[in-house]
PDB file of C-alpha atoms in Angstrom:
ATOM      1  CA  MET A1161     110.916  97.574 100.039  1.00 89.00           C
ATOM      2  CA  ILE A1162     107.543  96.909  98.410  1.00 90.00           C
ATOM      3  CA  LEU A1163     109.213  95.765  95.184  1.00 87.00           C
ATOM      4  CA  LEU A1164     111.512  93.493  97.209  1.00 91.00           C
ATOM      5  CA  SER A1165     108.383  92.109  98.840  1.00 91.00           C
ATOM      6  CA  THR A1166     106.811  91.393  95.448  1.00 87.00           C
ATOM      7  CA  ALA A1167     109.938  89.473  94.445  1.00 88.00           C
ATOM      8  CA  GLY A1168     109.520  87.254  97.490  1.00 87.00           C
ATOM      9  CA  PHE A1169     105.802  86.706  96.934  1.00 85.00           C
ATOM     10  CA  GLY A1170     106.269  86.226  93.189  1.00 82.00           C
ATOM     11  CA  SER A1171     108.831  83.453  93.686  1.00 85.00           C
ATOM     12  CA  MET A1172     106.393  81.259  95.610  1.00 82.00           C
ATOM     13  CA  ALA A1173     104.655  79.838  92.539  1.00 76.00           C
ATOM     14  CA  LEU A1174     107.956  78.447  91.223  1.00 81.00           C
ATOM     15  CA  PHE A1175     108.913  76.828  94.537  1.00 85.00           C
ATOM     16  CA  ALA A1176     105.349  75.571  95.063  1.00 83.00           C
ATOM     17  CA  HIS A1177     105.475  73.883  91.645  1.00 81.00           C
ATOM     18  CA  TRP A1178     108.546  71.926  92.777  1.00 88.00           C
ATOM     19  CA  ALA A1179     106.988  71.117  96.164  1.00 89.00           C
ATOM     20  CA  TYR A1180     103.782  69.801  94.560  1.00 87.00           C
ATOM     21  CA  ALA A1181     105.856  67.664  92.183  1.00 87.00           C
ATOM     22  CA  ASP A1182     107.455  66.083  95.266  1.00 92.00           C
ATOM     23  CA  GLY A1183     104.104  65.057  96.765  1.00 90.00           C
ATOM     24  CA  ALA A1184     103.175  68.008  98.988  1.00 89.00           C
ATOM     25  CA  SER A1185      99.573  69.251  98.983  1.00 86.00           C
ATOM     26  CA  PRO A1186      98.692  72.966  98.601  1.00 82.00           C
ATOM     27  CA  ALA A1187      97.314  73.191 102.165  1.00 84.00           C
ATOM     28  CA  THR A1188     100.483  71.612 103.571  1.00 89.00           C
ATOM     29  CA  VAL A1189     102.732  73.959 101.572  1.00 88.00           C
ATOM     30  CA  VAL A1190     100.833  77.010 102.858  1.00 87.00           C
ATOM     31  CA  PHE A1191     101.154  75.758 106.450  1.00 91.00           C
ATOM     32  CA  LEU A1192     104.880  75.070 106.022  1.00 91.00           C
ATOM     33  CA  ARG A1193     105.376  78.531 104.542  1.00 89.00           C
ATOM     34  CA  PHE A1194     104.178  80.170 107.742  1.00 91.00           C
ATOM     35  CA  ALA A1195     105.530  77.563 110.179  1.00 93.00           C
ATOM     36  CA  ILE A1196     109.067  77.567 108.732  1.00 92.00           C
ATOM     37  CA  GLY A1197     109.052  81.352 108.617  1.00 90.00           C
ATOM     38  CA  THR A1198     107.951  81.546 112.256  1.00 93.00           C
ATOM     39  CA  LEU A1199     110.647  79.136 113.462  1.00 93.00           C
ATOM     40  CA  LEU A1200     113.472  80.776 111.512  1.00 90.00           C
ATOM     41  CA  LEU A1201     112.501  84.341 112.333  1.00 90.00           C
ATOM     42  CA  GLY A1202     111.640  83.556 115.964  1.00 91.00           C
ATOM     43  CA  GLY A1203     115.044  81.922 116.453  1.00 91.00           C
ATOM     44  CA  TRP A1204     116.850  84.882 114.884  1.00 91.00           C
ATOM     45  CA  LEU A1205     114.921  87.396 117.013  1.00 91.00           C
ATOM     46  CA  GLY A1206     115.756  85.362 120.113  1.00 91.00           C
ATOM     47  CA  LEU A1207     119.473  85.368 119.306  1.00 91.00           C
ATOM     48  CA  ARG A1208     119.403  89.120 118.705  1.00 87.00           C
ATOM     49  CA  ARG A1209     117.193  89.642 121.778  1.00 88.00           C
ATOM     50  CA  ILE A1210     114.686  91.664 119.794  1.00 87.00           C
ATOM     51  CA  ALA A1211     111.387  91.884 121.662  1.00 86.00           C
ATOM     52  CA  LEU A1212     108.053  91.185 120.030  1.00 86.00           C
ATOM     53  CA  PRO A1213     105.370  93.883 119.993  1.00 85.00           C
ATOM     54  CA  ALA A1214     103.398  93.927 123.243  1.00 82.00           C
ATOM     55  CA  GLY A1215      99.878  94.658 124.411  1.00 84.00           C
ATOM     56  CA  ARG A1216      97.289  95.921 121.964  1.00 86.00           C
ATOM     57  CA  VAL A1217      99.816  96.127 119.141  1.00 86.00           C
ATOM     58  CA  ARG A1218     100.653  92.424 119.496  1.00 88.00           C
ATOM     59  CA  ARG A1219      96.956  91.535 119.502  1.00 89.00           C
ATOM     60  CA  GLY A1220      96.545  93.666 116.401  1.00 90.00           C
ATOM     61  CA  TYR A1221      99.235  91.698 114.567  1.00 90.00           C
ATOM     62  CA  LEU A1222      97.658  88.431 115.723  1.00 91.00           C
ATOM     63  CA  TYR A1223      94.360  89.554 114.194  1.00 92.00           C
ATOM     64  CA  LEU A1224      96.217  90.466 110.996  1.00 91.00           C
ATOM     65  CA  GLY A1225      97.780  87.018 110.921  1.00 90.00           C
ATOM     66  CA  GLY A1226      94.281  85.555 111.169  1.00 91.00           C
ATOM     67  CA  LEU A1227      93.200  87.660 108.191  1.00 92.00           C
ATOM     68  CA  TYR A1228      96.266  86.477 106.289  1.00 87.00           C
ATOM     69  CA  ALA A1229      95.426  82.848 107.026  1.00 86.00           C
ATOM     70  CA  LEU A1230      91.818  83.385 105.930  1.00 89.00           C
ATOM     71  CA  THR A1231      93.008  85.033 102.700  1.00 88.00           C
ATOM     72  CA  ALA A1232      95.160  81.999 101.871  1.00 81.00           C
ATOM     73  CA  TRP A1233      92.297  79.608 102.669  1.00 81.00           C
ATOM     74  CA  CYS A1234      89.852  81.517 100.422  1.00 86.00           C
ATOM     75  CA  PHE A1235      92.348  81.714  97.550  1.00 80.00           C
ATOM     76  CA  PHE A1236      93.228  78.017  97.617  1.00 75.00           C
ATOM     77  CA  SER A1237      89.510  77.220  97.883  1.00 78.00           C
ATOM     78  CA  ALA A1238      88.985  79.287  94.736  1.00 79.00           C
ATOM     79  CA  LEU A1239      91.620  77.207  92.957  1.00 69.00           C
ATOM     80  CA  ARG A1240      89.503  74.103  93.593  1.00 71.00           C
ATOM     81  CA  HIS A1241      86.600  75.568  91.604  1.00 74.00           C
ATOM     82  CA  THR A1242      88.088  77.783  88.901  1.00 69.00           C
ATOM     83  CA  SER A1243      91.249  78.310  86.859  1.00 64.00           C
ATOM     84  CA  SER A1244      94.395  79.668  88.481  1.00 62.00           C
ATOM     85  CA  GLY A1245      94.464  82.551  85.984  1.00 61.00           C
ATOM     86  CA  LEU A1246      90.957  83.724  86.831  1.00 65.00           C
ATOM     87  CA  ALA A1247      91.547  83.249  90.566  1.00 70.00           C
ATOM     88  CA  ALA A1248      94.743  85.335  90.391  1.00 69.00           C
ATOM     89  CA  LEU A1249      93.023  88.010  88.299  1.00 69.00           C
ATOM     90  CA  LEU A1250      90.200  88.322  90.839  1.00 74.00           C
ATOM     91  CA  LEU A1251      92.625  88.330  93.786  1.00 79.00           C
ATOM     92  CA  TYR A1252      94.515  91.232  92.258  1.00 76.00           C
ATOM     93  CA  THR A1253      91.444  93.427  92.370  1.00 77.00           C
ATOM     94  CA  TYR A1254      92.455  94.023  95.988  1.00 82.00           C
ATOM     95  CA  PRO A1255      94.297  97.332  95.265  1.00 80.00           C
ATOM     96  CA  ILE A1256      90.918  98.778  94.241  1.00 77.00           C
ATOM     97  CA  PHE A1257      89.440  97.793  97.605  1.00 80.00           C
ATOM     98  CA  VAL A1258      92.521  99.100  99.438  1.00 82.00           C
ATOM     99  CA  ALA A1259      92.166 102.477  97.721  1.00 78.00           C
ATOM    100  CA  LEU A1260      88.465 102.612  98.557  1.00 77.00           C
ATOM    101  CA  PHE A1261      88.952 101.559 102.191  1.00 81.00           C
ATOM    102  CA  ALA A1262      91.925 103.858 102.796  1.00 79.00           C
ATOM    103  CA  GLY A1263      90.203 106.796 101.128  1.00 74.00           C
ATOM    104  CA  ALA A1264      86.972 106.264 103.062  1.00 76.00           C
ATOM    105  CA  LEU A1265      88.876 106.054 106.363  1.00 76.00           C
ATOM    106  CA  GLY A1266      90.945 109.122 105.526  1.00 72.00           C
ATOM    107  CA  ILE A1267      94.308 107.416 106.069  1.00 70.00           C
ATOM    108  CA  ASP A1268      95.682 107.757 102.558  1.00 66.00           C
ATOM    109  CA  ARG A1269      95.414 110.104  99.639  1.00 66.00           C
ATOM    110  CA  PHE A1270      94.039 109.037  96.284  1.00 66.00           C
ATOM    111  CA  GLY A1271      94.857 111.625  93.628  1.00 71.00           C
ATOM    112  CA  ARG A1272      95.072 111.696  89.847  1.00 75.00           C
ATOM    113  CA  ARG A1273      98.434 109.933  89.794  1.00 73.00           C
ATOM    114  CA  GLU A1274      97.079 107.036  91.878  1.00 70.00           C
ATOM    115  CA  LEU A1275      93.927 106.830  89.749  1.00 76.00           C
ATOM    116  CA  LEU A1276      95.951 106.635  86.523  1.00 79.00           C
ATOM    117  CA  ALA A1277      98.250 104.013  88.072  1.00 75.00           C
ATOM    118  CA  LEU A1278      95.218 102.004  89.163  1.00 74.00           C
ATOM    119  CA  LEU A1279      93.786 102.035  85.632  1.00 79.00           C
ATOM    120  CA  LEU A1280      97.144 101.047  84.109  1.00 79.00           C
ATOM    121  CA  ALA A1281      97.639  98.236  86.621  1.00 75.00           C
ATOM    122  CA  ALA A1282      94.067  96.945  86.183  1.00 76.00           C
ATOM    123  CA  GLY A1283      94.378  96.936  82.388  1.00 79.00           C
ATOM    124  CA  GLY A1284      97.780  95.287  82.591  1.00 77.00           C
ATOM    125  CA  LEU A1285      96.460  92.562  84.874  1.00 71.00           C
ATOM    126  CA  LEU A1286      93.538  91.892  82.553  1.00 73.00           C
ATOM    127  CA  LEU A1287      95.995  91.296  79.727  1.00 75.00           C
ATOM    128  CA  ALA A1288      98.687  89.484  81.732  1.00 65.00           C
ATOM    129  CA  LEU A1289      96.372  87.126  83.618  1.00 61.00           C
ATOM    130  CA  GLY A1290      93.354  87.139  81.341  1.00 61.00           C
ATOM    131  CA  GLY A1291      92.384  84.737  78.650  1.00 57.00           C
ATOM    132  CA  GLU A1292      89.824  82.021  78.219  1.00 50.00           C
ATOM    133  CA  HIS A1293      88.485  80.576  81.437  1.00 48.00           C
ATOM    134  CA  ASP A1294      86.200  77.716  80.514  1.00 50.00           C
ATOM    135  CA  ASN A1295      85.818  76.423  84.062  1.00 54.00           C
ATOM    136  CA  PHE A1296      84.202  79.575  85.466  1.00 57.00           C
ATOM    137  CA  SER A1297      82.134  78.944  88.579  1.00 70.00           C
ATOM    138  CA  LEU A1298      80.169  81.224  90.865  1.00 77.00           C
ATOM    139  CA  SER A1299      81.622  79.618  94.002  1.00 81.00           C
ATOM    140  CA  GLY A1300      85.193  79.996  92.724  1.00 77.00           C
ATOM    141  CA  THR A1301      84.560  83.648  91.912  1.00 78.00           C
ATOM    142  CA  ALA A1302      83.054  84.222  95.363  1.00 86.00           C
ATOM    143  CA  TYR A1303      86.067  82.641  97.093  1.00 87.00           C
ATOM    144  CA  ALA A1304      88.569  84.677  95.033  1.00 83.00           C
ATOM    145  CA  LEU A1305      86.760  87.984  95.592  1.00 84.00           C
ATOM    146  CA  SER A1306      86.502  87.172  99.295  1.00 91.00           C
ATOM    147  CA  ALA A1307      90.269  86.667  99.341  1.00 88.00           C
ATOM    148  CA  ALA A1308      90.728  90.078  97.676  1.00 86.00           C
ATOM    149  CA  LEU A1309      88.454  91.821 100.199  1.00 90.00           C
ATOM    150  CA  ILE A1310      90.082  90.152 103.212  1.00 94.00           C
ATOM    151  CA  TYR A1311      93.596  90.885 101.956  1.00 90.00           C
ATOM    152  CA  ALA A1312      92.615  94.517 101.380  1.00 88.00           C
ATOM    153  CA  ALA A1313      91.476  94.664 105.014  1.00 92.00           C
ATOM    154  CA  TYR A1314      94.835  93.137 106.012  1.00 90.00           C
ATOM    155  CA  VAL A1315      96.765  95.801 104.073  1.00 87.00           C
ATOM    156  CA  VAL A1316      94.767  98.704 105.491  1.00 88.00           C
ATOM    157  CA  GLY A1317      94.950  97.270 109.010  1.00 87.00           C
ATOM    158  CA  SER A1318      98.706  96.845 108.628  1.00 86.00           C
ATOM    159  CA  GLY A1319      98.936 100.490 107.584  1.00 81.00           C
ATOM    160  CA  PHE A1320      97.141 101.546 110.754  1.00 79.00           C
ATOM    161  CA  LEU A1321      99.416  99.451 112.968  1.00 81.00           C
ATOM    162  CA  ARG A1322     102.681 100.446 111.326  1.00 75.00           C
ATOM    163  CA  GLN A1323     101.830 104.134 111.834  1.00 72.00           C
ATOM    164  CA  ALA A1324     101.330 103.563 115.576  1.00 69.00           C
ATOM    165  CA  ASP A1325     103.991 100.879 116.101  1.00 70.00           C
ATOM    166  CA  HIS A1326     107.731 101.581 116.063  1.00 72.00           C
ATOM    167  CA  SER A1327     108.895  98.022 116.673  1.00 75.00           C
ATOM    168  CA  SER A1328     111.058  96.134 114.193  1.00 82.00           C
ATOM    169  CA  PRO A1329     109.191  95.005 111.039  1.00 83.00           C
ATOM    170  CA  LEU A1330     110.778  91.584 111.615  1.00 86.00           C
ATOM    171  CA  ALA A1331     109.259  91.370 115.106  1.00 89.00           C
ATOM    172  CA  ALA A1332     105.861  92.329 113.713  1.00 88.00           C
ATOM    173  CA  THR A1333     106.291  89.768 110.923  1.00 87.00           C
ATOM    174  CA  CYS A1334     106.990  87.017 113.455  1.00 91.00           C
ATOM    175  CA  VAL A1335     103.650  87.631 115.184  1.00 91.00           C
ATOM    176  CA  VAL A1336     101.786  87.664 111.857  1.00 90.00           C
ATOM    177  CA  LEU A1337     103.498  84.435 110.768  1.00 91.00           C
ATOM    178  CA  LEU A1338     102.689  82.721 114.068  1.00 92.00           C
ATOM    179  CA  ALA A1339      98.985  83.532 113.808  1.00 92.00           C
ATOM    180  CA  ALA A1340      98.863  82.551 110.124  1.00 90.00           C
ATOM    181  CA  ALA A1341     100.696  79.272 110.822  1.00 92.00           C
ATOM    182  CA  THR A1342      98.202  78.414 113.548  1.00 91.00           C
ATOM    183  CA  GLY A1343      95.183  79.170 111.371  1.00 88.00           C
ATOM    184  CA  ASN A1344      96.470  77.389 108.295  1.00 86.00           C
ATOM    185  CA  GLY A1345      97.721  74.476 110.400  1.00 89.00           C
ATOM    186  CA  LEU A1346      94.200  73.887 111.693  1.00 88.00           C
ATOM    187  CA  ALA A1347      92.791  74.047 108.157  1.00 83.00           C
ATOM    188  CA  ALA A1348      95.471  71.712 106.765  1.00 84.00           C
ATOM    189  CA  GLY A1349      94.919  69.297 109.651  1.00 87.00           C
ATOM    190  CA  LEU A1350      91.221  69.017 108.832  1.00 84.00           C
ATOM    191  CA  GLU A1351      92.089  68.248 105.204  1.00 80.00           C
ATOM    192  CA  GLY A1352      94.986  65.959 106.062  1.00 87.00           C
ATOM    193  CA  PHE A1353      98.675  66.781 105.712  1.00 90.00           C
ATOM    194  CA  ALA A1354     100.580  65.591 102.640  1.00 90.00           C
ATOM    195  CA  TRP A1355     104.288  66.189 103.282  1.00 93.00           C
ATOM    196  CA  PRO A1356     107.047  66.434 100.648  1.00 93.00           C
ATOM    197  CA  GLN A1357     108.544  63.034  99.872  1.00 94.00           C
ATOM    198  CA  GLY A1358     112.119  64.053  99.163  1.00 93.00           C
ATOM    199  CA  LEU A1359     114.856  66.602  99.795  1.00 94.00           C
ATOM    200  CA  ALA A1360     113.892  68.704  96.760  1.00 93.00           C
ATOM    201  CA  GLY A1361     110.367  69.223  98.071  1.00 93.00           C
ATOM    202  CA  TRP A1362     111.557  70.182 101.555  1.00 95.00           C
ATOM    203  CA  LEU A1363     114.110  72.635 100.106  1.00 95.00           C
ATOM    204  CA  ALA A1364     111.336  74.191  98.011  1.00 92.00           C
ATOM    205  CA  CYS A1365     109.169  74.583 101.131  1.00 92.00           C
ATOM    206  CA  LEU A1366     112.125  76.096 102.985  1.00 94.00           C
ATOM    207  CA  ALA A1367     112.574  78.618 100.171  1.00 92.00           C
ATOM    208  CA  ILE A1368     108.865  79.504 100.348  1.00 90.00           C
ATOM    209  CA  GLY A1369     109.184  80.066 104.107  1.00 90.00           C
ATOM    210  CA  VAL A1370     112.244  82.306 103.720  1.00 91.00           C
ATOM    211  CA  PHE A1371     111.389  84.270 100.566  1.00 91.00           C
ATOM    212  CA  GLY A1372     107.592  84.117 100.534  1.00 86.00           C
ATOM    213  CA  GLY A1373     107.244  84.325 104.313  1.00 85.00           C
ATOM    214  CA  VAL A1374     109.929  86.208 106.251  1.00 88.00           C
ATOM    215  CA  LEU A1375     111.388  88.361 103.477  1.00 90.00           C
ATOM    216  CA  ALA A1376     108.146  89.194 101.659  1.00 88.00           C
ATOM    217  CA  ILE A1377     106.021  90.060 104.693  1.00 87.00           C
ATOM    218  CA  ALA A1378     108.751  91.985 106.542  1.00 87.00           C
ATOM    219  CA  ALA A1379     109.640  94.027 103.459  1.00 90.00           C
ATOM    220  CA  PHE A1380     105.965  94.757 102.821  1.00 88.00           C
ATOM    221  CA  LEU A1381     105.393  96.004 106.381  1.00 85.00           C
ATOM    222  CA  ALA A1382     108.549  98.127 106.203  1.00 86.00           C
ATOM    223  CA  GLY A1383     107.556  99.705 102.899  1.00 89.00           C
ATOM    224  CA  LEU A1384     103.942 100.140 103.955  1.00 85.00           C
ATOM    225  CA  ALA A1385     104.946 102.477 106.779  1.00 80.00           C
ATOM    226  CA  ARG A1386     106.755 104.701 104.286  1.00 84.00           C
ATOM    227  CA  ILE A1387     104.364 105.033 101.337  1.00 82.00           C
ATOM    228  CA  GLY A1388     100.932 104.109 102.696  1.00 83.00           C
ATOM    229  CA  PRO A1389      98.502 101.283 101.866  1.00 83.00           C
ATOM    230  CA  THR A1390      97.171 102.541  98.513  1.00 75.00           C
ATOM    231  CA  ARG A1391     100.538 102.958  96.791  1.00 79.00           C
ATOM    232  CA  ALA A1392     101.881  99.779  98.407  1.00 84.00           C
ATOM    233  CA  ALA A1393      98.941  97.776  97.066  1.00 79.00           C
ATOM    234  CA  LEU A1394      99.313  99.234  93.573  1.00 76.00           C
ATOM    235  CA  LEU A1395     103.054  98.516  93.484  1.00 81.00           C
ATOM    236  CA  SER A1396     102.316  94.946  94.552  1.00 81.00           C
ATOM    237  CA  THR A1397     100.719  94.299  91.159  1.00 75.00           C
ATOM    238  CA  VAL A1398     104.300  93.793  89.912  1.00 78.00           C
ATOM    239  CA  GLU A1399     104.194  90.391  91.638  1.00 78.00           C
ATOM    240  CA  PRO A1400     102.488  88.496  88.748  1.00 73.00           C
ATOM    241  CA  LEU A1401     105.200  89.755  86.394  1.00 75.00           C
ATOM    242  CA  ILE A1402     107.863  88.163  88.571  1.00 79.00           C
ATOM    243  CA  THR A1403     105.843  84.938  88.603  1.00 72.00           C
ATOM    244  CA  LEU A1404     105.551  85.036  84.803  1.00 71.00           C
ATOM    245  CA  LEU A1405     109.282  85.748  84.397  1.00 77.00           C
ATOM    246  CA  LEU A1406     110.305  82.873  86.676  1.00 78.00           C
ATOM    247  CA  GLY A1407     107.941  80.579  84.795  1.00 73.00           C
ATOM    248  CA  LEU A1408     109.630  81.565  81.535  1.00 74.00           C
ATOM    249  CA  LEU A1409     113.103  80.957  82.937  1.00 78.00           C
ATOM    250  CA  PHE A1410     112.596  77.744  84.904  1.00 78.00           C
ATOM    251  CA  LEU A1411     109.309  76.076  83.924  1.00 70.00           C
ATOM    252  CA  ASP A1412     109.521  76.391  80.131  1.00 69.00           C
ATOM    253  CA  GLU A1413     106.374  78.499  80.002  1.00 64.00           C
ATOM    254  CA  ARG A1414     105.645  80.870  77.121  1.00 69.00           C
ATOM    255  CA  LEU A1415     104.918  84.591  77.100  1.00 66.00           C
ATOM    256  CA  THR A1416     102.065  85.670  74.848  1.00 72.00           C
ATOM    257  CA  LEU A1417     101.721  89.092  73.231  1.00 75.00           C
ATOM    258  CA  ALA A1418      98.830  89.913  75.575  1.00 74.00           C
ATOM    259  CA  GLN A1419     100.976  89.050  78.600  1.00 67.00           C
ATOM    260  CA  ALA A1420     103.823  91.211  77.288  1.00 75.00           C
ATOM    261  CA  LEU A1421     101.457  94.164  76.807  1.00 78.00           C
ATOM    262  CA  GLY A1422     100.000  93.542  80.245  1.00 73.00           C
ATOM    263  CA  ALA A1423     103.476  93.524  81.743  1.00 70.00           C
ATOM    264  CA  ALA A1424     104.175  96.880  80.106  1.00 76.00           C
ATOM    265  CA  GLY A1425     100.998  98.312  81.633  1.00 76.00           C
ATOM    266  CA  ILE A1426     101.854  97.094  85.136  1.00 70.00           C
ATOM    267  CA  LEU A1427     105.435  98.349  84.914  1.00 69.00           C
ATOM    268  CA  SER A1428     104.148 101.723  83.691  1.00 77.00           C
ATOM    269  CA  ALA A1429     101.910 101.911  86.762  1.00 72.00           C
ATOM    270  CA  ALA A1430     104.834 101.083  89.042  1.00 63.00           C
ATOM    271  CA  LEU A1431     107.049 103.716  87.406  1.00 69.00           C
ATOM    272  CA  LEU A1432     104.287 106.295  87.666  1.00 71.00           C
ATOM    273  CA  LEU A1433     103.959 105.704  91.407  1.00 61.00           C
ATOM    274  CA  THR A1434     107.692 105.701  92.140  1.00 60.00           C
ATOM    275  CA  TRP A1435     108.718 108.571  89.852  1.00 61.00           C
ATOM    276  CA  PRO A1436     109.578 111.637  91.972  1.00 57.00           C
ATOM    277  CA  GLN A1437     106.935 114.352  91.904  1.00 58.00           C
ATOM    278  CA  ARG A1438     107.921 117.888  91.110  1.00 54.00           C
ATOM    279  CA  THR A1439     107.557 120.312  93.949  1.00 47.00           C
ATOM    280  CA  PRO A1440     106.422 123.827  93.089  1.00 47.00           C
ATOM    281  CA  ALA A1441     109.212 126.363  93.085  1.00 46.00           C
ATOM    282  CA  THR A1442     109.182 128.900  95.911  1.00 46.00           C
ATOM    283  CA  THR A1443     110.137 132.530  95.576  1.00 44.00           C
TER     284      THR A1443
END
């Protein structure tokens, strides 16, 4: 489920590229991602008569949606001040913070396997997303690291809620999307909306809402309840590889040797986490 989630998240860059080419602004695309996802998923839940989480659990998901909206705002603010590669590299330090938070709170284990996977994923990301970043700025770095910290809090908070909540992951996703759409809608309204100008741009935004909104968030919440926040965050580092692969296939981008080696490191980390552990034989 986590790897399915990374496929949804990783596809957003491709669709966003097409939406931007059709006149949409980044803030508008982010708002449409959450708004379209909320409308589609809310309509489907209504037809199936699936109830949303209630009480404290619903408020918890609303708070998580606010964190998600704030993460997106910080990341897109970072893109205004520094390169996309450096911003993405700094954002993907969040598994380190997830491991630290979850370990400190005692909600997840962090053993030798997880440590080795963390080192492999970090090294792979440095190679896959690294390179020369001439437009380094302190403000851009601060925004990107803030996004990583806030998203780590979102992941750990989601882990807490999914352990206590037995509602449908799709119902939980709808609440998160609603809160994120509200927060990002306010931010986009202050900046000024710039809508897609043609059918291609609207279809790209629809794809972002379906794959990068409903599918990605629901699959992440479903997988999170099964493997915990630390391993979920580490497996999510596969997402940049999907983005790179789609760029190669559809945007005529090139894969460097460093990116290929980085991809190998990230995939090794994912395999290490998902490979079944041997259980000691009993007599």
